[in-house]
Amino acid sequence: MAVLPVRGVCYDAGVQYARDFHSRPHWRPDEVRRDMTAIRSGLSCNAVSIMATDPRRLIEAAAIATDCGLSAWLQPRLVEARPRAIEAALRALGPAAEALRTETGRVGVNVGCELSLTSRGIVPGRSFAHRGQRLPRLIGTHKPRFDKALGRLLDRLVTAVRESYRGPITYGAGDWESVDWSRFDYVGLDTYRDDHNAPVYIEQVRRHVAGGKPVLITEFGCCAYRGAARRGGSGYEIFDHRTDPPSITAEVTRDEQVQAGYLTESIDALAGAGVHGTFVFAFSEPMLLHTGDRATDADLASFGIVKITRTAGAGPDATEQWTPKAAYHAVARCYEALAPGDDADSGPATAG
């Protein structure tokens, strides 16, 4: 029977995705502790991947996570940043990450997410969305150049964080990126099954497993509406946050079982393929509020396995509230079934 040593979820601690959109504008450590407790106890996770633009949030959230019994992977997410800024962020993160790793033995660093698209300077384009639109037309001719530039950037990032950090390192690679994994402790794959890659999805993962280095699926998931499983990672495109109020731009029907089924099938298939761990994207998307009106129900475009029923505000009483979706319970059942008999933690505590 398959087991899954690292059973995780991605946690959004606040990412500046655009000048006018921050995913968690209000920082409340008590809410983070509530969430990490649910991740450990309710989801049967033993690991969490934390993403944030502010490195102080990464460290504070990781300290809370490890205190709750979780291994924590830290990922600075600087959307639209130039290589020099990303390098500086990892260099600055290193000492605090190493101190927490030394104290807890449960910290890893993920140096970035799909950097050929999320950063500037590899794939041409004025924004993440623009680069994503151009990539399919450019990848056939320019992939060797893109991969070479990405490789140079990853070398710089690993060197920067290694100045002070001695623990395990990975990277969240998109399906279009070819990475030299020799410099990393884990292969990290951001890979979402959809209609286009479904026939080869697991075989592509198996090829990485066959390389001998432990494989982490650093992101995978889908939204909770009919048809979302076919869209995979592009399911969020039905949402436009620039309208007032933000709105759903497609005629879709909410169906939480779609998300639950997708994650159940994916986790079982990935565990069967021999991956070392999986991180569901995501626990929540804090600013995508669930409403009863389809046109404004931003949760329809969320990959979160809990739905936000009240966003956090600036006042002391304006706390965030959420409720589990069907996928939350589905992931918990999968992870409980796939835990090793001794529930051993084979995450950052034992690597590096």
Short mmCIF file of C-alpha atoms in Angstrom, two decimals:
data_model
loop_
_atom_site.label_atom_id
_atom_site.label_comp_id
_atom_site.label_asym_id
_atom_site.label_seq_id
_atom_site.Cartn_x
_atom_site.Cartn_y
_atom_site.Cartn_z
CA MET A 1 0.00 0.00 0.00
CA ALA A 2 1.30 3.47 -0.88
CA VAL A 3 2.36 5.85 1.83
CA LEU A 4 3.04 9.56 1.70
CA PRO A 5 5.78 10.67 4.11
CA VAL A 6 5.16 14.42 3.66
CA ARG A 7 1.49 15.41 3.70
CA GLY A 8 1.09 19.13 3.32
CA VAL A 9 -0.88 22.15 2.22
CA CYS A 10 0.15 25.59 0.94
CA TYR A 11 -0.54 28.54 3.24
CA ASP A 12 -0.88 32.12 2.02
CA ALA A 13 0.68 34.45 4.59
CA GLY A 14 0.30 37.49 2.34
CA VAL A 15 1.48 37.96 -1.24
CA GLN A 16 1.57 41.24 -3.17
CA TYR A 17 0.37 39.81 -6.49
CA ALA A 18 -0.21 43.22 -8.06
CA ARG A 19 0.01 46.86 -7.07
CA ASP A 20 -3.71 46.86 -6.30
CA PHE A 21 -4.05 43.31 -4.92
CA HIS A 22 -2.52 41.94 -1.71
CA SER A 23 -3.74 38.48 -0.75
CA ARG A 24 -3.70 39.09 3.04
CA PRO A 25 -3.53 42.81 3.86
CA HIS A 26 -4.20 42.33 7.60
CA TRP A 27 -1.77 40.22 9.62
CA ARG A 28 -3.16 38.46 12.69
CA PRO A 29 -0.88 35.87 14.34
CA ASP A 30 -3.79 34.50 16.38
CA GLU A 31 -5.59 33.61 13.14
CA VAL A 32 -2.43 31.99 11.80
CA ARG A 33 -2.25 29.82 14.92
CA ARG A 34 -5.89 28.86 14.51
CA ASP A 35 -5.20 27.87 10.90
CA MET A 36 -2.01 25.92 11.66
CA THR A 37 -3.85 24.02 14.39
CA ALA A 38 -6.54 23.07 11.88
CA ILE A 39 -3.91 22.06 9.33
CA ARG A 40 -2.19 19.76 11.81
CA SER A 41 -5.21 18.35 13.63
CA GLY A 42 -8.07 18.65 11.15
CA LEU A 43 -6.25 17.95 7.87
CA SER A 44 -3.85 15.28 9.18
CA CYS A 45 -0.94 17.26 7.68
CA ASN A 46 2.61 17.05 8.97
CA ALA A 47 3.95 19.87 6.78
CA VAL A 48 2.98 23.29 5.46
CA SER A 49 4.40 25.40 2.63
CA ILE A 50 4.22 29.07 3.60
CA MET A 51 4.36 31.78 0.94
CA ALA A 52 4.64 35.50 1.59
CA THR A 53 6.19 38.65 0.18
CA ASP A 54 7.28 39.93 3.61
CA PRO A 55 10.05 37.68 5.05
CA ARG A 56 9.02 38.63 8.59
CA ARG A 57 5.66 36.99 7.99
CA LEU A 58 7.38 33.86 6.68
CA ILE A 59 9.39 33.48 9.86
CA GLU A 60 6.52 34.31 12.21
CA ALA A 61 4.15 31.91 10.46
CA ALA A 62 6.83 29.20 10.39
CA ALA A 63 7.48 29.58 14.11
CA ILE A 64 3.77 29.13 14.77
CA ALA A 65 3.61 26.13 12.41
CA THR A 66 6.54 24.33 14.01
CA ASP A 67 5.08 25.02 17.45
CA CYS A 68 1.93 23.27 16.24
CA GLY A 69 3.94 20.20 15.22
CA LEU A 70 4.33 20.93 11.50
CA SER A 71 7.41 21.04 9.31
CA ALA A 72 7.52 24.41 7.55
CA TRP A 73 8.77 25.23 4.07
CA LEU A 74 9.38 28.96 3.53
CA GLN A 75 8.84 30.47 0.09
CA PRO A 76 9.47 34.18 -0.53
CA ARG A 77 6.99 35.12 -3.27
CA LEU A 78 7.99 38.40 -4.90
CA VAL A 79 5.78 38.72 -7.97
CA GLU A 80 7.20 41.00 -10.68
CA ALA A 81 10.56 41.31 -8.88
CA ARG A 82 13.88 41.48 -10.68
CA PRO A 83 16.51 38.80 -9.97
CA ARG A 84 18.54 41.11 -7.74
CA ALA A 85 15.55 41.73 -5.45
CA ILE A 86 14.75 38.02 -5.14
CA GLU A 87 18.39 37.25 -4.41
CA ALA A 88 18.49 39.94 -1.72
CA ALA A 89 15.29 38.59 -0.13
CA LEU A 90 16.72 35.07 0.14
CA ARG A 91 20.01 36.35 1.50
CA ALA A 92 18.07 38.28 4.16
CA LEU A 93 15.83 35.29 4.96
CA GLY A 94 18.72 32.88 5.47
CA PRO A 95 19.85 33.75 9.02
CA ALA A 96 16.33 33.68 10.50
CA ALA A 97 15.47 30.47 8.64
CA GLU A 98 18.66 28.85 9.91
CA ALA A 99 17.99 29.95 13.48
CA LEU A 100 14.50 28.44 13.39
CA ARG A 101 15.79 25.29 11.71
CA THR A 102 18.47 24.89 14.37
CA GLU A 103 15.89 25.35 17.10
CA THR A 104 13.18 23.07 15.68
CA GLY A 105 14.78 20.85 13.02
CA ARG A 106 11.64 21.36 10.94
CA VAL A 107 12.35 24.11 8.39
CA GLY A 108 13.04 24.03 4.64
CA VAL A 109 13.39 26.79 2.05
CA ASN A 110 11.68 26.91 -1.33
CA VAL A 111 13.60 29.53 -3.33
CA GLY A 112 10.70 30.50 -5.60
CA CYS A 113 7.57 29.75 -7.57
CA GLU A 114 7.69 29.38 -11.37
CA LEU A 115 10.21 32.18 -11.63
CA SER A 116 10.30 32.27 -15.42
CA LEU A 117 6.79 33.73 -15.22
CA THR A 118 6.46 35.29 -11.77
CA SER A 119 9.73 37.28 -11.99
CA ARG A 120 10.89 39.76 -14.59
CA GLY A 121 13.74 39.15 -16.98
CA ILE A 122 13.32 35.60 -18.35
CA VAL A 123 10.11 35.39 -20.39
CA PRO A 124 9.41 38.83 -21.92
CA GLY A 125 6.25 40.61 -20.83
CA ARG A 126 5.08 43.53 -18.74
CA SER A 127 3.24 41.40 -16.14
CA PHE A 128 2.70 37.83 -14.96
CA ALA A 129 -0.54 37.65 -16.97
CA HIS A 130 1.13 39.05 -20.09
CA ARG A 131 4.05 36.63 -19.83
CA GLY A 132 1.63 33.74 -19.32
CA GLN A 133 -0.23 34.70 -22.50
CA ARG A 134 2.99 34.91 -24.51
CA LEU A 135 4.65 31.75 -23.18
CA PRO A 136 2.77 29.18 -25.35
CA ARG A 137 3.80 31.05 -28.49
CA LEU A 138 7.42 31.47 -27.41
CA ILE A 139 8.24 28.22 -25.64
CA GLY A 140 8.84 26.11 -28.75
CA THR A 141 11.55 28.40 -30.10
CA HIS A 142 12.95 29.99 -26.97
CA LYS A 143 12.76 27.25 -24.30
CA PRO A 144 16.56 26.60 -24.24
CA ARG A 145 17.19 30.31 -23.67
CA PHE A 146 14.51 30.55 -20.99
CA ASP A 147 15.84 27.46 -19.17
CA LYS A 148 19.40 28.77 -19.30
CA ALA A 149 18.36 32.10 -17.82
CA LEU A 150 16.31 30.34 -15.14
CA GLY A 151 19.30 28.14 -14.31
CA ARG A 152 21.52 31.17 -13.82
CA LEU A 153 18.93 32.76 -11.54
CA LEU A 154 18.50 29.60 -9.48
CA ASP A 155 22.28 29.35 -9.04
CA ARG A 156 22.29 32.88 -7.64
CA LEU A 157 19.38 32.17 -5.30
CA VAL A 158 20.82 28.94 -3.92
CA THR A 159 24.17 30.65 -3.37
CA ALA A 160 22.47 33.55 -1.57
CA VAL A 161 20.45 31.46 0.85
CA ARG A 162 23.36 29.05 1.46
CA GLU A 163 25.46 31.90 2.87
CA SER A 164 23.75 31.32 6.21
CA TYR A 165 21.19 28.52 5.86
CA ARG A 166 22.18 24.83 6.11
CA GLY A 167 18.86 23.05 5.79
CA PRO A 168 17.03 21.48 2.83
CA ILE A 169 16.19 23.51 -0.27
CA THR A 170 13.75 23.03 -3.15
CA TYR A 171 12.15 25.09 -5.91
CA GLY A 172 8.57 25.11 -7.28
CA ALA A 173 9.06 24.42 -11.00
CA GLY A 174 6.34 24.92 -13.56
CA ASP A 175 5.69 22.15 -16.09
CA TRP A 176 7.36 24.21 -18.86
CA GLU A 177 10.59 24.69 -16.88
CA SER A 178 13.56 22.29 -17.08
CA VAL A 179 15.66 22.51 -13.92
CA ASP A 180 19.05 21.11 -12.93
CA TRP A 181 18.04 19.51 -9.64
CA SER A 182 21.59 18.63 -8.57
CA ARG A 183 21.82 21.82 -6.50
CA PHE A 184 18.62 21.04 -4.57
CA ASP A 185 17.77 18.52 -1.85
CA TYR A 186 14.28 17.88 -3.25
CA VAL A 187 12.76 18.05 -6.70
CA GLY A 188 9.82 20.47 -6.44
CA LEU A 189 6.99 20.43 -8.98
CA ASP A 190 4.10 22.89 -9.32
CA THR A 191 1.98 20.62 -11.49
CA TYR A 192 -1.78 20.78 -12.02
CA ARG A 193 -3.67 18.07 -13.91
CA ASP A 194 -6.02 19.40 -16.59
CA ASP A 195 -7.56 18.28 -19.87
CA HIS A 196 -4.36 18.98 -21.80
CA ASN A 197 -1.90 16.97 -19.70
CA ALA A 198 -4.17 14.36 -18.09
CA PRO A 199 -2.99 11.45 -20.33
CA VAL A 200 0.68 12.01 -19.40
CA TYR A 201 0.39 13.70 -16.01
CA ILE A 202 1.44 10.82 -13.77
CA GLU A 203 4.02 9.53 -16.23
CA GLN A 204 5.75 12.91 -16.17
CA VAL A 205 5.87 12.76 -12.38
CA ARG A 206 7.20 9.18 -12.46
CA ARG A 207 10.10 10.29 -14.65
CA HIS A 208 11.17 12.70 -11.92
CA VAL A 209 10.76 10.02 -9.25
CA ALA A 210 12.94 7.68 -11.30
CA GLY A 211 15.79 10.20 -11.04
CA GLY A 212 16.33 9.06 -7.47
CA LYS A 213 15.99 12.39 -5.67
CA PRO A 214 12.86 12.72 -3.46
CA VAL A 215 10.04 14.54 -5.22
CA LEU A 216 7.69 17.06 -3.61
CA ILE A 217 4.59 18.20 -5.46
CA THR A 218 4.85 21.78 -4.27
CA GLU A 219 1.50 22.86 -5.76
CA PHE A 220 -1.56 21.12 -7.22
CA GLY A 221 -5.28 21.64 -6.99
CA CYS A 222 -8.44 22.99 -8.61
CA CYS A 223 -11.41 25.22 -7.88
CA ALA A 224 -14.88 24.18 -6.70
CA TYR A 225 -17.21 24.51 -9.69
CA ARG A 226 -18.36 22.27 -12.51
CA GLY A 227 -15.68 22.13 -15.15
CA ALA A 228 -12.89 23.27 -12.81
CA ALA A 229 -11.14 19.88 -12.92
CA ARG A 230 -10.72 20.23 -16.68
CA ARG A 231 -9.13 23.67 -16.20
CA GLY A 232 -6.75 22.65 -13.40
CA GLY A 233 -4.38 25.51 -12.59
CA SER A 234 -6.19 27.98 -14.84
CA GLY A 235 -9.48 27.69 -12.96
CA TYR A 236 -9.01 31.11 -11.37
CA GLU A 237 -9.35 32.84 -14.74
CA ILE A 238 -13.11 33.15 -14.28
CA PHE A 239 -12.49 35.95 -11.74
CA ASP A 240 -11.75 39.62 -12.40
CA HIS A 241 -10.57 41.46 -9.27
CA ARG A 242 -10.32 44.78 -11.17
CA THR A 243 -14.09 45.29 -11.42
CA ASP A 244 -16.00 47.06 -8.65
CA PRO A 245 -17.09 44.90 -6.97
CA PRO A 246 -14.82 42.04 -8.16
CA SER A 247 -16.84 39.62 -10.25
CA ILE A 248 -17.07 36.15 -11.75
CA THR A 249 -16.88 36.49 -15.52
CA ALA A 250 -18.14 33.02 -16.55
CA GLU A 251 -21.42 31.19 -16.09
CA VAL A 252 -20.32 28.44 -13.71
CA THR A 253 -22.12 26.35 -11.11
CA ARG A 254 -20.65 25.82 -7.65
CA ASP A 255 -19.83 22.16 -6.98
CA GLU A 256 -17.52 21.42 -4.07
CA GLN A 257 -17.46 17.72 -4.92
CA VAL A 258 -15.53 18.53 -8.10
CA GLN A 259 -12.65 19.91 -6.04
CA ALA A 260 -12.89 17.10 -3.49
CA GLY A 261 -12.81 14.43 -6.20
CA TYR A 262 -9.93 16.07 -8.05
CA LEU A 263 -7.77 16.24 -4.93
CA THR A 264 -8.62 12.70 -3.83
CA GLU A 265 -7.72 11.29 -7.26
CA SER A 266 -4.56 13.40 -7.48
CA ILE A 267 -3.23 12.53 -4.02
CA ASP A 268 -3.85 8.81 -4.53
CA ALA A 269 -2.22 8.84 -7.98
CA LEU A 270 0.79 10.88 -6.84
CA ALA A 271 1.35 8.67 -3.81
CA GLY A 272 1.12 5.64 -6.09
CA ALA A 273 3.75 7.18 -8.36
CA GLY A 274 6.17 7.30 -5.44
CA VAL A 275 6.43 11.00 -4.64
CA HIS A 276 7.84 11.89 -1.24
CA GLY A 277 5.23 14.51 -0.46
CA THR A 278 2.36 16.68 -1.68
CA PHE A 279 1.27 20.23 -0.87
CA VAL A 280 -2.33 20.99 -1.79
CA PHE A 281 -2.83 24.49 -3.15
CA ALA A 282 -4.17 25.93 -0.93
CA PHE A 283 -5.56 26.08 2.57
CA SER A 284 -7.31 29.35 1.79
CA GLU A 285 -7.17 32.40 -0.46
CA PRO A 286 -7.89 35.03 2.19
CA MET A 287 -9.34 37.81 0.01
CA LEU A 288 -11.60 35.62 -2.16
CA LEU A 289 -14.81 35.98 -0.19
CA HIS A 290 -17.64 33.46 -0.48
CA THR A 291 -21.06 35.03 -1.05
CA GLY A 292 -24.48 33.72 -1.97
CA ASP A 293 -24.45 35.58 -5.29
CA ARG A 294 -22.78 33.70 -8.14
CA ALA A 295 -21.69 36.90 -9.85
CA THR A 296 -19.70 38.07 -6.83
CA ASP A 297 -18.83 34.74 -5.18
CA ALA A 298 -15.04 35.11 -5.47
CA ASP A 299 -14.58 31.73 -3.76
CA LEU A 300 -15.64 30.12 -7.03
CA ALA A 301 -12.21 31.14 -8.35
CA SER A 302 -10.37 30.07 -5.20
CA PHE A 303 -8.18 26.99 -4.85
CA GLY A 304 -8.74 27.13 -1.09
CA ILE A 305 -10.11 24.04 0.61
CA VAL A 306 -11.81 26.32 3.11
CA LYS A 307 -14.07 29.17 2.04
CA ILE A 308 -13.71 32.63 3.53
CA THR A 309 -17.05 33.79 4.92
CA ARG A 310 -15.65 37.03 6.39
CA THR A 311 -12.38 38.69 5.46
CA ALA A 312 -10.15 40.19 8.13
CA GLY A 313 -10.38 43.93 8.68
CA ALA A 314 -8.28 46.57 10.39
CA GLY A 315 -10.24 46.70 13.65
CA PRO A 316 -9.62 44.35 16.59
CA ASP A 317 -12.98 42.67 16.16
CA ALA A 318 -12.80 42.27 12.36
CA THR A 319 -11.42 38.74 12.39
CA GLU A 320 -11.35 36.41 9.41
CA GLN A 321 -13.87 33.58 9.42
CA TRP A 322 -13.88 30.43 7.29
CA THR A 323 -15.67 27.14 6.97
CA PRO A 324 -14.39 23.88 5.46
CA LYS A 325 -15.33 22.84 1.94
CA ALA A 326 -15.93 19.23 0.94
CA ALA A 327 -12.28 19.12 -0.22
CA TYR A 328 -11.04 19.82 3.32
CA HIS A 329 -12.59 16.62 4.59
CA ALA A 330 -11.53 14.68 1.48
CA VAL A 331 -7.89 15.70 1.89
CA ALA A 332 -8.00 14.81 5.60
CA ARG A 333 -9.25 11.30 4.79
CA CYS A 334 -6.58 10.80 2.11
CA TYR A 335 -3.75 12.02 4.29
CA GLU A 336 -4.82 9.92 7.26
CA ALA A 337 -4.98 6.82 5.05
CA LEU A 338 -1.55 7.52 3.50
CA ALA A 339 0.34 8.23 6.73
CA PRO A 340 3.14 5.73 7.45
CA GLY A 341 2.34 3.26 10.20
CA ASP A 342 4.54 5.11 12.69
CA ASP A 343 3.46 8.51 11.28
CA ALA A 344 7.14 9.28 10.76
CA ASP A 345 7.97 12.82 9.64
CA SER A 346 10.26 12.58 6.63
CA GLY A 347 10.20 16.30 5.94
CA PRO A 348 12.84 18.97 6.52
CA ALA A 349 13.65 17.54 9.93
CA THR A 350 15.64 14.70 8.36
CA ALA A 351 17.00 16.22 5.15
CA GLY A 352 19.97 18.33 4.22
#
